[in-house]
Short mmCIF file of C-alpha atoms in Angstrom, two decimals:
data_model
loop_
_atom_site.label_atom_id
_atom_site.label_comp_id
_atom_site.label_asym_id
_atom_site.label_seq_id
_atom_site.Cartn_x
_atom_site.Cartn_y
_atom_site.Cartn_z
CA UNK A 1 1.35 12.50 15.44
CA UNK A 2 -0.87 11.44 12.51
CA UNK A 3 -3.83 13.81 12.29
CA UNK A 4 -5.30 12.13 9.23
CA UNK A 5 -7.81 10.05 11.26
CA UNK A 6 -11.42 9.57 10.20
CA UNK A 7 -12.76 8.40 13.56
CA UNK A 8 -11.23 9.02 16.98
CA UNK A 9 -12.55 7.07 19.99
CA UNK A 10 -11.46 7.93 23.54
CA UNK A 11 -12.29 6.12 26.79
CA UNK A 12 -15.51 4.60 25.47
CA UNK A 13 -17.32 2.87 28.34
CA UNK A 14 -20.62 1.05 28.76
CA UNK A 15 -21.90 -0.20 32.12
CA UNK A 16 -25.16 -2.07 32.59
CA UNK A 17 -26.35 -1.48 36.13
CA UNK A 18 -25.10 1.00 38.70
CA UNK A 19 -21.97 2.87 37.63
CA UNK A 20 -20.73 3.31 41.20
CA UNK A 21 -17.16 4.45 42.00
CA UNK A 22 -14.65 1.63 41.73
CA UNK A 23 -16.77 -0.58 39.47
CA UNK A 24 -14.28 -0.23 36.58
CA UNK A 25 -11.36 -1.11 38.85
CA UNK A 26 -12.98 -4.38 39.98
CA UNK A 27 -13.53 -5.85 36.50
CA UNK A 28 -11.53 -6.69 33.39
CA UNK A 29 -8.95 -9.27 32.25
CA UNK A 30 -7.01 -8.98 35.53
CA UNK A 31 -10.07 -10.25 37.44
CA UNK A 32 -11.18 -12.54 34.60
CA UNK A 33 -14.71 -11.11 34.72
CA UNK A 34 -16.68 -8.09 33.58
CA UNK A 35 -19.17 -8.38 36.45
CA UNK A 36 -18.53 -6.23 39.52
CA UNK A 37 -18.25 -8.42 42.63
CA UNK A 38 -19.83 -5.76 44.86
CA UNK A 39 -22.71 -4.37 42.81
CA UNK A 40 -23.33 -6.98 40.09
CA UNK A 41 -22.99 -4.26 37.41
CA UNK A 42 -21.80 -5.55 34.03
CA UNK A 43 -18.96 -3.55 32.46
CA UNK A 44 -19.46 -4.36 28.76
CA UNK A 45 -16.87 -1.86 27.48
CA UNK A 46 -14.19 -0.27 29.66
CA UNK A 47 -12.14 2.73 28.53
CA UNK A 48 -11.57 1.74 24.89
CA UNK A 49 -9.56 4.20 22.76
CA UNK A 50 -8.43 3.97 19.13
CA UNK A 51 -8.15 5.90 15.86
CA UNK A 52 -9.46 4.71 12.49
CA UNK A 53 -7.95 6.09 9.29
CA UNK A 54 -9.52 6.70 5.85
CA UNK A 55 -9.73 3.49 3.83
CA UNK A 56 -8.56 1.37 6.78
CA UNK A 57 -10.24 -1.85 7.93
CA UNK A 58 -9.99 -2.38 11.69
CA UNK A 59 -10.80 -5.77 13.20
CA UNK A 60 -12.28 -6.18 16.67
CA UNK A 61 -11.96 -9.74 17.94
CA UNK A 62 -12.80 -11.55 21.14
CA UNK A 63 -15.02 -14.27 22.53
CA UNK A 64 -18.72 -13.84 23.29
CA UNK A 65 -19.20 -11.21 26.04
CA UNK A 66 -15.92 -9.39 25.32
CA UNK A 67 -17.76 -6.15 24.44
CA UNK A 68 -17.07 -6.06 20.70
CA UNK A 69 -20.70 -5.85 19.52
CA UNK A 70 -21.57 -3.30 22.22
CA UNK A 71 -18.68 -1.18 20.93
CA UNK A 72 -20.06 -0.86 17.36
CA UNK A 73 -23.64 -0.52 18.59
CA UNK A 74 -22.59 2.55 20.61
CA UNK A 75 -20.82 4.01 17.58
CA UNK A 76 -24.05 3.60 15.58
CA UNK A 77 -26.17 5.10 18.41
CA UNK A 78 -28.02 1.82 18.95
CA UNK A 79 -26.91 1.92 22.58
CA UNK A 80 -26.41 4.77 25.02
CA UNK A 81 -22.86 5.29 26.27
CA UNK A 82 -21.91 5.52 29.94
CA UNK A 83 -18.80 7.62 29.23
CA UNK A 84 -16.37 8.47 26.47
CA UNK A 85 -15.93 10.62 23.42
CA UNK A 86 -16.08 9.94 19.67
CA UNK A 87 -14.99 12.44 17.05
CA UNK A 88 -15.76 11.92 13.35
CA UNK A 89 -14.01 14.04 10.70
CA UNK A 90 -17.10 14.61 8.45
CA UNK A 91 -18.88 16.28 11.41
CA UNK A 92 -17.45 19.74 12.14
CA UNK A 93 -14.02 18.52 11.09
CA UNK A 94 -13.92 16.15 14.05
CA UNK A 95 -14.16 18.90 16.65
CA UNK A 96 -17.36 17.73 18.36
CA UNK A 97 -18.19 14.67 20.48
CA UNK A 98 -20.83 12.71 18.53
CA UNK A 99 -22.59 11.70 21.75
CA UNK A 100 -23.31 15.37 22.54
CA UNK A 101 -25.15 15.95 19.23
CA UNK A 102 -28.92 16.44 19.13
CA UNK A 103 -31.02 13.39 18.21
CA UNK A 104 -31.73 14.98 14.82
CA UNK A 105 -28.00 15.35 14.11
CA UNK A 106 -27.34 11.77 15.28
CA UNK A 107 -29.95 10.57 12.79
CA UNK A 108 -28.14 12.54 10.09
CA UNK A 109 -24.84 10.80 10.96
CA UNK A 110 -26.54 7.36 10.92
CA UNK A 111 -28.41 7.92 7.66
CA UNK A 112 -25.80 9.81 5.63
CA UNK A 113 -22.36 8.95 6.99
CA UNK A 114 -22.48 5.42 8.43
CA UNK A 115 -23.69 2.01 7.38
CA UNK A 116 -24.31 -0.96 9.69
CA UNK A 117 -24.52 -4.65 8.84
CA UNK A 118 -25.89 -6.68 11.74
CA UNK A 119 -25.28 -10.33 12.61
CA UNK A 120 -29.00 -11.05 12.25
CA UNK A 121 -30.42 -9.63 8.98
CA UNK A 122 -33.74 -9.05 10.79
CA UNK A 123 -32.04 -6.27 12.76
CA UNK A 124 -30.94 -4.45 9.61
CA UNK A 125 -33.75 -5.22 7.16
CA UNK A 126 -37.51 -4.64 7.19
CA UNK A 127 -39.04 -7.92 6.05
CA UNK A 128 -42.34 -6.17 5.25
CA UNK A 129 -40.53 -4.37 2.40
CA UNK A 130 -39.02 -5.78 -0.79
CA UNK A 131 -35.23 -5.96 -1.15
CA UNK A 132 -35.41 -2.85 -3.35
CA UNK A 133 -37.71 -1.22 -0.80
CA UNK A 134 -35.14 -1.73 1.95
CA UNK A 135 -32.54 0.16 -0.09
CA UNK A 136 -35.14 2.84 -0.87
CA UNK A 137 -35.79 3.23 2.88
CA UNK A 138 -32.11 4.10 3.50
CA UNK A 139 -32.06 6.52 0.54
CA UNK A 140 -35.30 8.22 1.63
CA UNK A 141 -33.86 8.77 5.13
CA UNK A 142 -30.94 10.50 3.42
CA UNK A 143 -33.34 12.79 1.50
CA UNK A 144 -33.20 11.08 -1.91
CA UNK A 145 -36.81 11.28 -3.10
CA UNK A 146 -36.68 10.77 -6.88
CA UNK A 147 -38.31 7.37 -7.50
CA UNK A 148 -36.46 6.81 -10.76
CA UNK A 149 -33.08 7.53 -9.15
CA UNK A 150 -33.91 5.28 -6.17
CA UNK A 151 -34.87 2.45 -8.51
CA UNK A 152 -31.66 2.79 -10.55
CA UNK A 153 -29.52 2.99 -7.41
CA UNK A 154 -31.27 -0.05 -5.93
CA UNK A 155 -30.69 -2.12 -9.07
CA UNK A 156 -27.04 -1.03 -9.19
CA UNK A 157 -26.45 -1.96 -5.53
CA UNK A 158 -28.14 -5.36 -5.82
CA UNK A 159 -26.00 -6.07 -8.90
CA UNK A 160 -22.87 -5.03 -6.96
CA UNK A 161 -23.79 -7.35 -4.09
CA UNK A 162 -24.69 -10.20 -6.48
CA UNK A 163 -28.41 -10.31 -5.71
CA UNK A 164 -30.34 -11.27 -8.91
CA UNK A 165 -32.01 -8.12 -10.19
CA UNK A 166 -35.22 -10.02 -10.92
CA UNK A 167 -35.61 -10.53 -7.16
CA UNK A 168 -35.61 -6.78 -6.46
CA UNK A 169 -39.37 -6.79 -5.78
CA UNK A 170 -39.32 -9.84 -3.49
CA UNK A 171 -39.23 -9.70 0.29
CA UNK A 172 -35.88 -10.69 1.86
CA UNK A 173 -37.96 -13.02 4.08
CA UNK A 174 -37.98 -15.39 1.07
CA UNK A 175 -34.17 -15.27 0.66
CA UNK A 176 -31.48 -17.52 2.12
CA UNK A 177 -29.36 -16.19 5.02
CA UNK A 178 -26.46 -15.41 2.70
CA UNK A 179 -28.73 -13.54 0.29
CA UNK A 180 -30.29 -11.57 3.16
CA UNK A 181 -26.81 -10.48 4.24
CA UNK A 182 -26.11 -9.29 0.68
CA UNK A 183 -29.26 -7.16 0.71
CA UNK A 184 -28.27 -5.78 4.13
CA UNK A 185 -24.82 -4.85 2.76
CA UNK A 186 -26.44 -3.19 -0.29
CA UNK A 187 -28.66 -1.14 2.05
CA UNK A 188 -25.72 -0.20 4.30
CA UNK A 189 -23.64 1.21 1.41
CA UNK A 190 -26.58 2.92 -0.34
CA UNK A 191 -25.39 6.44 0.54
CA UNK A 192 -21.67 5.79 0.01
CA UNK A 193 -20.92 6.26 3.73
CA UNK A 194 -17.29 6.88 4.69
CA UNK A 195 -17.70 4.39 7.58
CA UNK A 196 -19.16 0.88 7.52
CA UNK A 197 -19.69 -1.16 10.72
CA UNK A 198 -19.90 -4.95 10.34
CA UNK A 199 -21.06 -6.97 13.35
CA UNK A 200 -20.45 -10.74 13.04
CA UNK A 201 -21.79 -10.70 9.46
CA UNK A 202 -20.88 -14.32 8.67
CA UNK A 203 -22.13 -15.95 11.88
CA UNK A 204 -24.77 -18.58 11.19
CA UNK A 205 -23.89 -18.89 7.49
CA UNK A 206 -22.60 -22.07 5.84
CA UNK A 207 -18.84 -22.08 5.27
CA UNK A 208 -19.18 -21.84 1.46
CA UNK A 209 -21.64 -18.93 1.80
CA UNK A 210 -19.34 -17.23 4.37
CA UNK A 211 -16.49 -17.27 1.84
CA UNK A 212 -18.66 -15.62 -0.83
CA UNK A 213 -19.91 -12.91 1.54
CA UNK A 214 -16.33 -12.18 2.69
CA UNK A 215 -15.15 -11.98 -0.93
CA UNK A 216 -17.97 -9.56 -1.64
CA UNK A 217 -17.08 -7.34 1.36
CA UNK A 218 -13.40 -7.32 0.44
CA UNK A 219 -14.20 -6.40 -3.17
CA UNK A 220 -16.53 -3.59 -2.13
CA UNK A 221 -13.95 -2.19 0.28
CA UNK A 222 -11.34 -2.11 -2.48
CA UNK A 223 -13.78 -0.54 -4.98
CA UNK A 224 -15.29 2.05 -2.62
CA UNK A 225 -12.31 2.74 -0.33
CA UNK A 226 -14.70 2.82 2.64
CA UNK A 227 -13.29 2.59 6.17
CA UNK A 228 -14.62 -0.40 8.09
CA UNK A 229 -14.78 -1.74 11.63
CA UNK A 230 -15.21 -5.51 11.44
CA UNK A 231 -16.38 -7.29 14.60
CA UNK A 232 -15.90 -11.04 14.71
CA UNK A 233 -15.07 -13.92 17.05
CA UNK A 234 -13.60 -15.68 13.97
CA UNK A 235 -9.92 -14.96 13.32
CA UNK A 236 -10.32 -16.33 9.79
CA UNK A 237 -12.66 -13.41 9.03
CA UNK A 238 -10.26 -10.96 10.69
CA UNK A 239 -7.32 -12.36 8.69
CA UNK A 240 -9.16 -12.03 5.39
CA UNK A 241 -10.61 -8.53 5.80
CA UNK A 242 -8.60 -6.36 8.18
CA UNK A 243 -5.40 -4.29 8.21
CA UNK A 244 -5.21 -3.81 11.96
CA UNK A 245 -6.77 -5.67 14.88
CA UNK A 246 -7.80 -5.00 18.48
CA UNK A 247 -8.24 -7.99 20.79
CA UNK A 248 -10.90 -7.51 23.49
CA UNK A 249 -11.37 -9.43 26.71
CA UNK A 250 -13.92 -8.54 29.39
CA UNK A 251 -14.48 -5.12 27.82
CA UNK A 252 -10.82 -4.05 27.56
CA UNK A 253 -8.20 -4.08 24.80
CA UNK A 254 -5.52 -6.64 25.72
CA UNK A 255 -3.55 -6.38 22.47
CA UNK A 256 -3.63 -4.38 19.25
CA UNK A 257 -1.48 -4.04 16.15
CA UNK A 258 -1.19 -5.01 12.50
CA UNK A 259 -3.37 -8.06 11.81
CA UNK A 260 -0.50 -10.08 10.31
CA UNK A 261 1.67 -9.34 13.35
CA UNK A 262 -1.04 -10.32 15.82
CA UNK A 263 -1.82 -13.59 14.04
CA UNK A 264 1.81 -14.58 13.48
CA UNK A 265 3.32 -13.42 16.76
CA UNK A 266 0.64 -12.83 19.43
CA UNK A 267 2.06 -11.34 22.63
CA UNK A 268 -0.80 -11.61 25.13
CA UNK A 269 -1.71 -15.01 26.57
CA UNK A 270 -5.38 -14.57 25.61
CA UNK A 271 -4.49 -13.72 21.99
CA UNK A 272 -2.18 -16.74 21.90
CA UNK A 273 -5.11 -18.92 22.96
CA UNK A 274 -7.35 -17.43 20.26
CA UNK A 275 -4.69 -17.91 17.56
CA UNK A 276 -3.89 -21.46 18.63
CA UNK A 277 -7.60 -22.34 18.43
CA UNK A 278 -7.57 -21.13 14.81
CA UNK A 279 -4.63 -23.34 13.80
#
């Protein structure tokens, strides 16, 4: 058994509404719904388990409502969990469930050890601040207070993410969608986190801009060696970025394996449908 994991997720579950007995058994791919017929509760994520290894990029794919965004939002403490356990090696050598940490300790994990890039840049950026100010905000939350160091780090990150340095003191509100995503990525990697969560980062971008953002992410991953969880409904994104993929339907994993294997020889009927729609 490989004990070299960075993140270990076990039985992660999120229910909106009443989590009454039997609600999990009445939803999922078998019933072709994630809404409980008796109570109306929505089971967004149902008993998901996986390990993520250092330097690995894991894809999470599925149609809208499959639970993939809820999954990463729980990992980043944006949403409360109903049940489940997550262990993270940088915290007490992985011997504690992150969801049982104090709020102060959760903030530490968010600010020092994880980065999140949201589908909508407005969720990850403060448009009242400049692009450099957004990076400074992340650094300040991680207790970096030297203004000179913050400024140098900000300039370095914007250069890395191909944002013109002369726009460092402009608000991202004046940037294109693709440029806003670049600033969001720069902010997310500001503290060199071992784990980066990417939630539908190319949705809403023009195809040519998508390609540039994906190239940027792939280059950063290779340079930094950061582990990533990449959520997307787009198998083209999954193909380009990920080593391994989990396919979600109605909150459950229906298939998982090496990305190449899943795209070339999908076993589950739902995955076959997804792959055939890509071709």
